[in-house]
Amino acid sequence: MQKIRTYLGIEIKYPKTAFFELSSCEGCQLQILNKEATLLNFLDLVEIVNFREVMSNRSNDYEIAFVEGSVTRADEVTQLLEIRQQAKTLVALGSCACFGGVNQLKNRFQNLEWVKKEVYGNHPIETQEVRPLSDFVTVDFSIYGCPVKKEEVEEIVTNLVLGKSIEHPRYPVCMECTANGNICLFNLGEPCLGPVTRAGCDAWCPNNRMGCWGCRGPADDANLRQLQKIMDDHNIPRQAMFDRLECFGGFTSAMKEMDR
Amino acid sequence: MLFKVFPENALEILYDVLAPYPLVGPQAKGKDREDKDIFVFDYINSFAELRLDFPTTIHSVKKFLLPSRENLCTFNLFDGDWEKYVDFNIYKPHVFFGLHPCDINALNKLDKVLTGPVYPDPFYSSKRKNMFIIGVNCNPQSWCFCKSMGADTVYSGFDMFLTDLGDKYFVEILSATAYDILTQLPIADPSEADHRRFIELMDERNRNFVCQVDSSDLTKILDLEFQSPVWQEWGDRCMSCGSCASVCPTCYCYGVKEYVDLDLTTATKQRQLYSCNLIDFAMVAGGHNFRPDSPSRLKYRYYHKHRGFQEAYEEALCVGCGRCGQACLADITVPDVIDSVRRQKVPK
Ligand code: SF4
Ligand code: SF4
Ligand code: SF4
Ligand code: SF4
Ligand code: SF4
């Protein structure tokens, strides 16, 4: 039994919470287990009933489901539908779940049978076009990133437990990058998707002098036409820009309006 | 004002006298595509790091007064009750060694808003009161239009101001502290020849301004051209990224958010600098957005700086440092925007 806890005198429940993975590297779940300094408090915030990476217990009695990974097989569709039936709140955890993630790169090939043969040879394996969770079920909210940023997950889960609204930054990474006092990578001759990618990672990559690859998908109203012009003005090959935009799947629909 | 001179090599003495304090100054941080030094303001740890010959910095000193994120207070939460702790986040006086006239003028503008009688901001004010400022004259860059904004010279808001005469520094002294410090240097009264040299140098500097903004009748013109199609064109380019406000020494807008810690027993109220170009700047409770499209937001930036502020304080909220235009990847610069409003034509 867990102790009764309160927030400003109001009793706060420990929601029963489960973690699941579909096709993914499990890096997002690993992120959640990182950062030992706050891990115990984090695990204390909810009652975890299912988390294959950390515990052997299994239970199908949960309210919140965090689902990592994209859908690439028929059995994953079934599993996802079951999770949706049980969970009051279904959270897409990480870019694979939100947009298809790195996995969806294979959708670029016309002939998926050929892809399967290249990768798996003659192993009998089932794999289909890669899809984000929202193609099959209603997703209550998403946590972006490849991997997700632990601090952001902590804030979101705290707000979820307290019943506060969950908001993502609507503006692009550049805002966080310039706020951090960085020198813009374009100044140094390197491409970056910061101008069009949703912030929230605190400009993780540019802080470490790597251009953004857009793992968090597009900011609200991302201006891709202007991005293209910036890349052209800085003599960055179009293909280098498209490689980045395609990498995590977040820009798939926004890119349809761009000319190759 | 009091004027003195001291020999070039005594600059290091001045640095040594001030070095026990946290000292912020211009320093080189990396190279650009053309292999030129890029400068930023940061803590200086040795005299060699201090580069008073810097052309400009990418960011201003704003982060030392208005950090991009600042905790305003923390709370201890109990059963049905709470305690609040306020910290102004300044523990030692800071020395700012090497601010150009535009940047000192920018602080004077921020003071009007943030230390003014109506809503003084204690977080800003306490840091501002603990600044010792050494200004230094500059060489105008091709994008500097401070002269058009009346911010190319500075008369107040610093302790001392240096101009390099070649073999000696010419110092303007504005505070008793500055004078006391200078008595530790071999100072002398400027000679007649020093006066001439100073005036010649100022004339030369004046001739080097190439970038201009015609701000005559600007508030009226902005009123007339509120519906101008040029705003649409600029807005179509803008990526609503907020970099312009981040690097701007005079932008001060912020939002406030509360964060509850994981153990639900402590919480923090934090402010985050914001930009009127960001998509939800004018979004209110219930989700209505007063400026949902980027042309209206970009226009707002210009109307605040060059019309609203001008009418309230009889000066623009812009010192013409040109940093916003340098930072903007979409090449949106103040001179181009204002010129386009006057001429109804946007440069490609
Ligand atoms: S480095 Fe990237 S994120 Fe940072 S300002 Fe430049 S484009 Fe924006
Ligand atoms: S900078 Fe870009 S690629 Fe890097 S973590 Fe942030 S959104 Fe992802
Ligand atoms: S004007 Fe430039 S820097 Fe400012 S928000 Fe628009 S694109 Fe970003
Ligand atoms: S608006 Fe631009 S030119 Fe004016 S003070 Fe701000 S950064 Fe400098
Ligand atoms: S309204 Fe815009 S231009 Fe004015 S201070 Fe705020 S961010 Fe800067």
XYZ file of C-alpha atoms and ligand atoms in Angstrom:
648
model
C 0.000 0.000 0.000
C 1.260 3.438 -0.794
C 1.072 6.286 1.656
C -1.508 9.010 1.205
C 0.014 12.098 -0.293
C -1.279 15.579 -0.755
C -0.522 18.643 -2.800
C -1.524 21.841 -0.986
C -3.882 19.820 1.165
C -5.575 18.002 -1.702
C -5.155 14.258 -1.907
C -3.293 13.174 -5.023
C -3.757 9.651 -6.361
C -0.960 7.473 -7.643
C -2.186 6.643 -11.134
C -1.480 3.084 -12.230
C 0.922 3.440 -15.111
C 2.259 1.058 -17.729
C 5.057 1.303 -20.261
C 4.988 -0.549 -23.568
C 7.228 -0.739 -26.574
C 6.410 -1.448 -30.196
C 9.155 -1.282 -32.842
C 11.841 0.905 -31.322
C 15.330 0.955 -29.865
C 13.870 1.307 -26.331
C 16.070 4.367 -25.930
C 13.186 6.520 -24.754
C 12.332 4.098 -21.954
C 16.009 4.007 -21.090
C 15.994 7.807 -20.897
C 13.292 7.550 -18.281
C 15.531 5.328 -16.188
C 18.509 7.645 -16.600
C 19.277 10.528 -14.265
C 19.581 8.682 -10.974
C 19.346 11.907 -8.952
C 15.621 12.159 -9.541
C 14.782 8.589 -10.479
C 13.351 7.550 -7.133
C 11.117 10.595 -6.913
C 10.035 9.961 -10.475
C 9.154 6.331 -9.792
C 7.302 7.470 -6.689
C 5.103 9.847 -8.644
C 3.016 7.104 -10.237
C 2.389 3.455 -9.471
C 4.175 1.569 -12.187
C 2.494 -1.756 -12.939
C 4.197 -2.638 -16.188
C 7.701 -1.736 -17.355
C 9.582 -4.573 -18.983
C 12.963 -2.836 -18.853
C 12.877 -2.553 -15.042
C 10.569 -5.134 -13.523
C 9.154 -8.568 -14.054
C 5.632 -7.884 -12.743
C 2.914 -7.607 -15.352
C -0.540 -6.200 -14.939
C -3.238 -5.120 -17.291
C -4.859 -2.842 -14.760
C -3.585 0.645 -15.593
C -4.874 4.150 -16.312
C -1.934 5.710 -18.087
C -0.076 3.950 -20.874
C 3.182 5.221 -22.296
C 3.723 3.629 -25.674
C 7.128 3.803 -27.270
C 7.870 2.767 -30.853
C 6.138 2.703 -34.194
C 3.785 0.162 -35.683
C 5.471 -2.202 -38.158
C 3.617 -5.505 -37.705
C 0.016 -6.693 -37.550
C 0.387 -8.011 -33.972
C 1.508 -4.547 -32.888
C -1.750 -3.125 -34.204
C -3.663 -5.617 -32.041
C -1.533 -4.837 -29.008
C -1.980 -1.093 -29.518
C -5.761 -1.415 -29.810
C -5.824 -3.410 -26.568
C -3.754 -0.783 -24.781
C -6.094 1.906 -26.041
C -9.090 0.015 -24.690
C -7.593 -0.194 -21.227
C -5.842 3.154 -20.851
C -7.692 6.315 -19.884
C -4.667 8.260 -21.115
C -2.470 7.022 -23.928
C 0.816 8.823 -24.352
C 2.960 8.515 -27.479
C 6.484 8.380 -26.080
C 9.223 9.544 -28.416
C 9.489 10.273 -32.099
C 8.885 6.679 -33.284
C 5.495 6.673 -31.572
C 4.734 10.259 -32.641
C 5.882 10.210 -36.269
C 7.284 6.766 -37.091
C 10.796 7.848 -36.127
C 13.976 6.603 -37.741
C 12.112 3.378 -38.614
C 9.934 5.167 -41.157
C 12.982 5.872 -43.342
C 12.236 2.557 -45.018
C 8.908 3.923 -46.247
C 10.960 5.945 -48.725
C 11.502 2.794 -50.756
C 8.769 1.889 -53.199
C 9.373 -1.832 -52.882
C 9.195 -2.905 -49.254
C 9.698 -6.550 -50.180
C 13.106 -5.623 -51.566
C 13.945 -3.775 -48.338
C 13.027 -6.826 -46.283
C 15.220 -9.041 -48.427
C 18.166 -6.624 -48.187
C 17.952 -6.434 -44.400
C 16.782 -9.869 -43.322
C 17.766 -12.079 -46.253
C 15.740 -15.256 -46.177
C 14.671 -15.045 -42.532
C 10.932 -15.347 -42.312
C 9.956 -12.029 -40.838
C 6.820 -9.946 -40.931
C 7.246 -6.249 -41.460
C 5.019 -3.671 -43.080
C 5.023 0.029 -43.796
C 5.987 1.975 -40.655
C 3.192 4.016 -39.060
C 2.874 6.284 -36.018
C 0.407 5.382 -33.256
C -2.059 8.059 -34.294
C -2.726 6.210 -37.570
C -4.517 3.536 -35.522
C -5.691 4.984 -32.211
C -6.443 8.301 -30.559
C -3.312 9.574 -28.853
C -4.059 11.789 -25.849
C -0.756 13.532 -25.988
C 2.711 13.137 -27.379
C 6.162 13.471 -25.903
C 8.484 14.333 -28.727
C 12.158 13.637 -29.181
C 14.633 10.967 -30.199
C 15.242 10.284 -27.453
C 12.782 12.129 -25.222
C 14.292 14.657 -22.833
C 14.057 13.372 -19.279
C 13.428 16.817 -17.734
C 10.512 17.291 -20.079
C 9.063 13.876 -19.261
C 9.340 14.687 -15.556
C 7.482 17.955 -15.997
C 4.777 16.350 -18.117
C 4.219 13.445 -15.729
C 4.073 15.809 -12.747
C 1.450 17.910 -14.519
C -0.445 14.781 -15.479
C -0.560 13.602 -11.860
C -1.630 17.044 -10.656
C -4.221 17.400 -13.387
C -2.501 20.433 -14.885
C -2.657 21.031 -18.626
C 0.144 19.729 -20.788
C 1.697 22.230 -23.158
C 4.590 21.944 -25.551
C 6.566 24.891 -26.814
C 4.997 25.968 -30.095
C 8.048 27.883 -31.295
C 11.179 26.557 -32.997
C 14.496 25.399 -31.510
C 16.250 28.652 -32.596
C 14.565 30.466 -29.719
C 16.147 28.148 -27.160
C 19.422 28.090 -29.053
C 19.827 31.870 -29.170
C 18.574 32.166 -25.592
C 21.435 29.854 -24.630
C 23.855 32.284 -26.246
C 25.016 29.886 -28.933
C 26.702 30.954 -32.123
C 24.415 29.938 -34.978
C 25.720 26.916 -36.883
C 24.804 28.509 -40.199
C 27.439 31.140 -39.312
C 29.897 28.284 -39.171
C 28.682 26.869 -42.470
C 26.696 23.955 -41.062
C 23.043 23.117 -41.754
C 20.503 23.040 -38.955
C 16.754 22.404 -38.798
C 16.396 24.606 -35.717
C 14.320 27.248 -37.540
C 11.478 24.796 -38.238
C 11.684 22.200 -35.469
C 9.586 22.307 -32.305
C 11.556 23.464 -29.268
C 11.502 21.765 -25.882
C 14.858 19.990 -26.005
C 16.620 23.211 -24.947
C 18.504 23.106 -28.255
C 20.249 19.915 -27.243
C 22.177 19.401 -30.489
C 23.140 23.013 -31.308
C 24.326 23.445 -27.695
C 26.750 20.637 -28.502
C 27.641 22.198 -31.849
C 25.635 19.770 -33.988
C 22.944 20.940 -36.336
C 19.383 19.973 -35.436
C 17.949 16.969 -37.322
C 14.356 17.770 -36.499
C 13.684 14.858 -34.173
C 10.814 16.702 -32.441
C 8.955 17.363 -35.664
C 7.696 20.707 -36.950
C 7.017 23.750 -34.764
C 3.537 25.261 -35.105
C 3.333 26.948 -38.508
C 6.888 25.938 -39.472
C 8.099 27.989 -42.438
C 9.659 25.333 -44.673
C 9.707 27.544 -47.741
C 12.020 29.937 -45.954
C 14.143 27.079 -44.625
C 14.745 26.002 -48.201
C 15.855 29.515 -49.100
C 18.209 29.673 -46.131
C 19.787 26.353 -47.102
C 20.195 27.598 -50.692
C 21.689 30.901 -49.525
C 24.198 29.002 -47.412
C 25.075 26.631 -50.273
C 23.802 23.582 -48.437
C 22.797 20.928 -50.986
C 19.049 20.305 -51.147
C 19.612 16.606 -50.544
C 21.389 17.318 -47.248
C 18.343 19.274 -46.139
C 15.891 16.562 -47.225
C 17.957 13.853 -45.513
C 17.434 15.711 -42.271
C 13.784 16.483 -42.832
C 13.068 12.850 -43.621
C 15.064 11.342 -40.781
C 12.409 11.155 -38.032
C 9.187 11.380 -39.994
C 7.858 14.534 -38.376
C 8.005 16.577 -41.551
C 6.463 14.045 -43.939
C 3.315 16.011 -44.662
C 4.941 19.449 -44.437
C 7.505 18.378 -47.012
C 4.915 17.595 -49.651
C 4.706 21.315 -50.405
C 8.444 21.682 -51.018
C 10.013 21.307 -54.440
C 12.756 18.776 -54.772
C 32.276 65.414 -16.889
C 35.854 64.764 -15.855
C 38.465 63.750 -18.458
C 41.788 62.035 -17.915
C 44.304 60.079 -19.939
C 46.453 57.105 -19.029
C 49.139 55.267 -21.002
C 48.106 52.285 -23.122
C 50.003 49.767 -20.996
C 48.208 50.899 -17.809
C 45.047 49.172 -19.048
C 46.289 45.977 -17.481
C 46.541 47.734 -14.103
C 42.922 48.754 -14.457
C 42.057 45.152 -15.223
C 44.050 43.886 -12.231
C 42.323 46.312 -9.874
C 38.935 45.056 -11.011
C 39.804 41.389 -11.488
C 38.762 40.343 -7.951
C 35.156 40.968 -9.010
C 33.200 38.847 -11.485
C 34.256 40.595 -14.679
C 32.339 40.376 -17.945
C 33.856 41.507 -21.195
C 34.144 40.804 -24.921
C 36.081 37.685 -25.830
C 36.616 35.670 -29.005
C 34.582 32.417 -29.172
C 35.201 30.593 -32.396
C 35.520 31.579 -36.046
C 32.907 32.205 -38.703
C 32.782 30.861 -42.251
C 35.292 33.494 -43.363
C 37.628 32.563 -40.519
C 36.938 35.811 -38.689
C 36.713 35.828 -34.888
C 33.211 35.709 -33.414
C 32.842 37.642 -30.167
C 30.569 37.207 -27.183
C 30.285 38.779 -23.740
C 31.300 36.357 -21.046
C 33.221 36.114 -17.804
C 36.856 37.045 -18.363
C 39.523 35.126 -16.486
C 42.709 36.779 -17.727
C 43.697 40.091 -19.246
C 44.647 38.358 -22.498
C 41.054 37.149 -22.920
C 39.699 40.688 -22.843
C 39.470 41.897 -26.438
C 38.562 45.588 -26.442
C 39.215 45.660 -30.205
C 36.062 43.584 -30.797
C 33.857 44.768 -33.677
C 30.557 43.639 -32.118
C 29.174 40.676 -30.204
C 26.510 38.244 -31.362
C 24.603 38.611 -28.089
C 24.411 41.652 -25.868
C 25.019 41.712 -22.104
C 21.282 41.299 -21.575
C 21.675 37.771 -20.231
C 23.449 39.119 -17.148
C 20.463 41.336 -16.264
C 17.588 39.491 -17.860
C 18.650 35.859 -18.134
C 16.678 33.854 -20.670
C 15.303 31.892 -17.705
C 15.292 33.175 -14.155
C 13.757 31.738 -11.017
C 11.635 34.442 -9.414
C 10.809 32.499 -6.279
C 10.577 29.038 -4.837
C 7.893 27.566 -2.625
C 7.827 25.013 0.137
C 4.450 23.312 0.052
C 2.819 21.884 3.168
C -0.502 20.364 3.900
C -2.780 23.190 2.816
C -0.144 25.873 3.272
C 3.023 27.190 1.655
C 6.076 29.384 2.201
C 7.641 31.568 -0.428
C 11.330 32.415 -0.847
C 12.494 35.244 -3.083
C 16.047 35.586 -4.347
C 17.161 38.352 -6.702
C 19.976 36.138 -7.945
C 22.806 38.629 -7.517
C 25.472 37.951 -4.920
C 28.393 40.149 -5.948
C 28.827 43.404 -7.854
C 29.783 42.718 -11.470
C 32.226 44.635 -13.621
C 31.308 45.102 -17.288
C 34.494 45.922 -19.124
C 34.066 47.080 -22.702
C 30.490 48.011 -23.577
C 29.961 49.979 -26.771
C 27.779 53.115 -26.699
C 24.795 51.255 -28.190
C 24.851 48.674 -25.416
C 25.034 51.260 -22.643
C 22.204 53.179 -24.300
C 20.252 49.932 -24.442
C 20.589 49.564 -20.663
C 19.376 53.145 -20.247
C 16.302 52.267 -22.305
C 15.637 49.103 -20.326
C 15.924 51.195 -17.149
C 13.038 53.369 -18.297
C 10.768 50.353 -18.339
C 12.206 48.080 -15.670
C 13.324 50.522 -12.998
C 10.611 53.071 -13.755
C 8.211 54.335 -11.120
C 5.195 52.286 -12.194
C 6.308 48.655 -12.170
C 9.938 48.478 -11.080
C 11.372 45.005 -11.575
C 13.411 44.104 -8.475
C 15.243 41.273 -10.242
C 16.528 43.575 -12.958
C 17.062 46.563 -10.670
C 19.147 44.703 -8.136
C 21.498 43.478 -10.852
C 21.583 46.864 -12.521
C 22.506 48.592 -9.261
C 25.404 46.210 -8.853
C 27.071 46.947 -12.185
C 30.313 48.811 -12.671
C 30.442 49.751 -16.347
C 33.456 50.617 -18.425
C 32.413 51.776 -21.867
C 34.695 51.696 -24.866
C 34.442 53.401 -28.234
C 33.909 51.323 -31.345
C 34.425 51.249 -35.072
C 31.073 51.131 -36.851
C 30.364 47.912 -38.717
C 28.552 47.855 -42.037
C 25.242 47.000 -40.336
C 25.430 49.480 -37.420
C 22.825 52.224 -37.575
C 23.064 53.477 -34.007
C 23.697 56.971 -35.356
C 20.220 57.022 -36.920
C 18.791 55.968 -33.555
C 20.722 58.621 -31.635
C 22.577 55.893 -29.769
C 26.081 56.356 -31.209
C 27.222 58.419 -28.237
C 26.375 57.908 -24.608
C 26.163 60.508 -21.870
C 25.070 58.511 -18.860
C 24.697 55.000 -17.560
C 28.394 54.144 -17.207
C 31.189 54.684 -14.673
C 33.980 55.380 -17.095
C 34.308 55.423 -20.868
C 37.508 54.735 -22.784
C 38.653 55.895 -26.190
C 41.893 54.525 -27.584
C 44.034 57.466 -28.758
C 46.807 55.197 -30.012
C 49.449 55.370 -27.293
C 47.066 56.283 -24.483
C 43.482 55.949 -23.387
C 41.209 58.946 -23.072
C 38.805 58.411 -20.148
C 35.504 60.054 -19.420
C 34.732 59.679 -15.720
C 31.193 59.650 -14.477
C 31.312 58.155 -10.997
C 33.315 58.664 -7.835
C 34.075 54.936 -7.734
C 35.574 55.168 -11.201
C 37.751 58.102 -10.133
C 38.948 56.288 -7.022
C 39.911 53.283 -9.081
C 41.717 55.406 -11.642
C 43.892 57.013 -8.987
C 45.668 53.647 -8.843
C 46.770 54.218 -12.453
C 49.252 56.805 -13.748
C 46.538 59.220 -14.880
C 47.129 62.731 -16.210
C 45.040 65.591 -17.491
C 44.571 65.431 -21.253
C 46.775 67.836 -23.187
C 45.562 70.149 -25.942
C 46.962 67.605 -28.414
C 44.911 64.856 -26.739
C 41.752 66.931 -27.202
C 42.529 67.335 -30.908
C 43.282 63.644 -31.325
C 40.035 62.700 -29.580
C 37.947 65.017 -31.787
C 39.712 63.814 -34.945
C 39.022 60.220 -34.001
C 35.354 60.994 -33.399
C 35.125 62.697 -36.794
C 36.724 59.693 -38.415
C 34.334 57.350 -36.629
C 31.396 59.445 -37.790
C 32.503 59.159 -41.386
C 32.583 55.371 -41.071
C 28.848 54.963 -40.574
C 27.468 53.501 -43.790
C 24.147 52.029 -42.693
C 21.268 54.386 -41.992
C 17.615 54.376 -41.129
C 15.500 57.359 -42.000
C 13.386 57.658 -38.876
C 11.944 61.093 -39.591
C 8.165 61.129 -39.149
C 8.359 57.391 -38.570
C 5.543 57.113 -36.031
C 3.207 58.891 -38.458
C 4.337 56.808 -41.403
C 3.821 53.620 -39.427
C 0.318 54.809 -38.541
C -0.421 55.494 -42.187
C 1.013 52.192 -43.410
C -0.607 49.849 -40.917
C -2.328 47.982 -43.762
C 0.622 48.113 -46.132
C 1.229 44.923 -48.170
C 4.908 45.012 -47.257
C 4.039 43.517 -43.850
C 2.651 40.466 -45.610
C 5.860 40.025 -47.567
C 8.113 40.306 -44.524
C 5.820 38.060 -42.518
C 5.952 35.380 -45.210
C 9.710 35.286 -44.768
C 9.729 35.335 -40.990
C 10.094 31.958 -39.289
C 8.646 33.172 -35.989
C 11.801 31.949 -34.308
C 12.434 34.754 -31.828
C 16.185 34.934 -32.487
C 15.849 38.673 -33.135
C 14.438 39.291 -29.657
C 16.944 36.933 -28.033
C 19.920 38.874 -29.336
C 18.292 42.300 -28.996
C 19.699 44.339 -26.113
C 16.411 46.182 -25.626
C 13.742 43.455 -25.862
C 12.440 42.607 -22.416
C 9.219 40.602 -22.873
C 8.793 37.478 -20.773
C 6.321 34.849 -19.705
C 6.010 33.293 -16.243
C 5.421 29.637 -15.482
C 5.237 27.573 -12.314
C 6.945 24.226 -12.013
C 6.080 21.752 -9.298
C 8.989 19.498 -8.369
C 8.714 15.739 -8.674
C 8.205 15.154 -4.954
C 5.268 17.636 -4.916
C 6.683 19.427 -1.845
C 8.555 22.257 -3.568
C 7.784 24.457 -6.553
C 9.441 27.188 -8.580
C 8.109 30.219 -10.367
C 10.263 30.933 -13.372
C 10.250 33.592 -15.997
C 11.353 32.996 -19.537
C 12.188 35.728 -21.989
C 9.811 35.636 -24.899
C 9.479 37.265 -28.280
C 6.491 38.909 -29.915
C 7.357 36.947 -33.056
C 6.656 33.605 -31.371
C 3.360 32.118 -32.451
C 1.674 32.119 -29.028
C 2.913 35.502 -27.806
C -0.588 36.952 -28.013
C -2.464 33.766 -27.175
C -4.779 34.183 -24.200
C -6.667 31.850 -21.864
C -9.204 29.869 -23.837
C -6.848 29.641 -26.795
C -7.722 32.783 -28.729
C -4.685 34.212 -30.508
C -4.753 37.943 -31.236
C -1.870 37.644 -33.697
C -2.082 34.169 -35.189
C -0.258 34.958 -38.442
C 3.397 35.838 -38.764
C 2.884 39.130 -40.713
C 0.861 40.589 -37.860
C 3.464 39.483 -35.335
C 6.406 40.840 -37.291
C 4.548 44.107 -37.732
C 3.911 44.237 -33.998
C 7.623 44.055 -33.303
C 8.178 47.165 -35.379
C 5.193 48.978 -33.964
C 6.302 48.375 -30.420
C 9.854 49.488 -31.042
C 9.344 52.398 -33.383
C 5.875 53.639 -32.650
C 4.470 52.601 -29.253
C 7.690 53.052 -27.322
C 8.489 56.232 -29.218
C 5.158 57.720 -28.224
C 5.489 56.666 -24.604
C 9.131 57.651 -24.024
C 9.981 59.962 -26.939
C 12.617 57.551 -28.181
C 12.595 54.269 -30.072
C 13.142 50.934 -28.319
C 16.075 50.262 -30.613
C 19.687 51.382 -30.412
C 20.586 50.383 -33.957
C 23.130 47.750 -32.992
C 21.954 45.664 -35.950
C 22.245 42.373 -34.040
C 18.706 41.292 -34.914
C 19.399 41.611 -38.634
C 22.696 39.771 -38.277
C 21.015 36.949 -36.361
C 17.978 36.665 -38.636
C 18.453 33.769 -41.024
C 15.651 35.194 -43.170
C 17.626 38.434 -43.649
C 15.022 40.635 -42.028
C 16.861 43.784 -40.958
C 15.550 46.973 -39.377
C 16.935 49.287 -42.085
C 15.370 47.185 -44.858
C 12.004 46.886 -43.131
C 11.702 50.583 -42.317
C 12.901 51.559 -45.750
C 10.346 49.233 -47.343
C 7.543 50.863 -45.363
C 8.630 54.271 -46.598
C 8.976 53.099 -50.203
C 6.378 50.328 -50.303
C 8.889 47.958 -51.795
C 10.514 44.935 -50.169
C 14.071 44.100 -51.306
C 14.400 40.526 -52.571
S 22.232 26.835 -34.697
Fe 20.286 26.060 -35.465
S 18.893 26.288 -33.752
Fe 20.657 27.578 -33.323
S 20.068 29.607 -34.115
Fe 21.192 28.543 -35.735
S 19.608 27.578 -36.977
Fe 18.666 28.116 -35.017
S 18.162 19.887 -31.497
Fe 16.777 18.938 -32.980
S 17.577 16.876 -33.352
Fe 18.527 17.655 -31.473
S 17.237 16.930 -29.807
Fe 16.485 18.971 -30.337
S 14.879 18.636 -31.872
Fe 16.065 16.727 -31.708
S 12.472 38.367 -37.901
Fe 14.028 36.808 -38.292
S 14.934 36.374 -36.309
Fe 13.004 37.452 -35.937
S 11.489 35.849 -35.664
Fe 11.442 36.389 -37.822
S 12.873 34.965 -38.793
Fe 13.275 34.885 -36.602
S 15.903 45.946 -32.736
Fe 17.747 45.139 -33.653
S 19.007 46.926 -34.090
Fe 17.443 47.565 -32.639
S 18.378 47.311 -30.629
Fe 17.285 45.423 -31.079
S 18.814 44.081 -32.008
Fe 19.652 46.163 -32.063
S 7.051 43.373 -27.815
Fe 8.518 42.382 -29.137
S 9.832 44.028 -29.834
Fe 8.780 44.741 -28.025
S 10.156 44.263 -26.335
Fe 8.695 42.600 -26.538
S 9.753 41.100 -27.808
Fe 10.816 43.050 -28.071
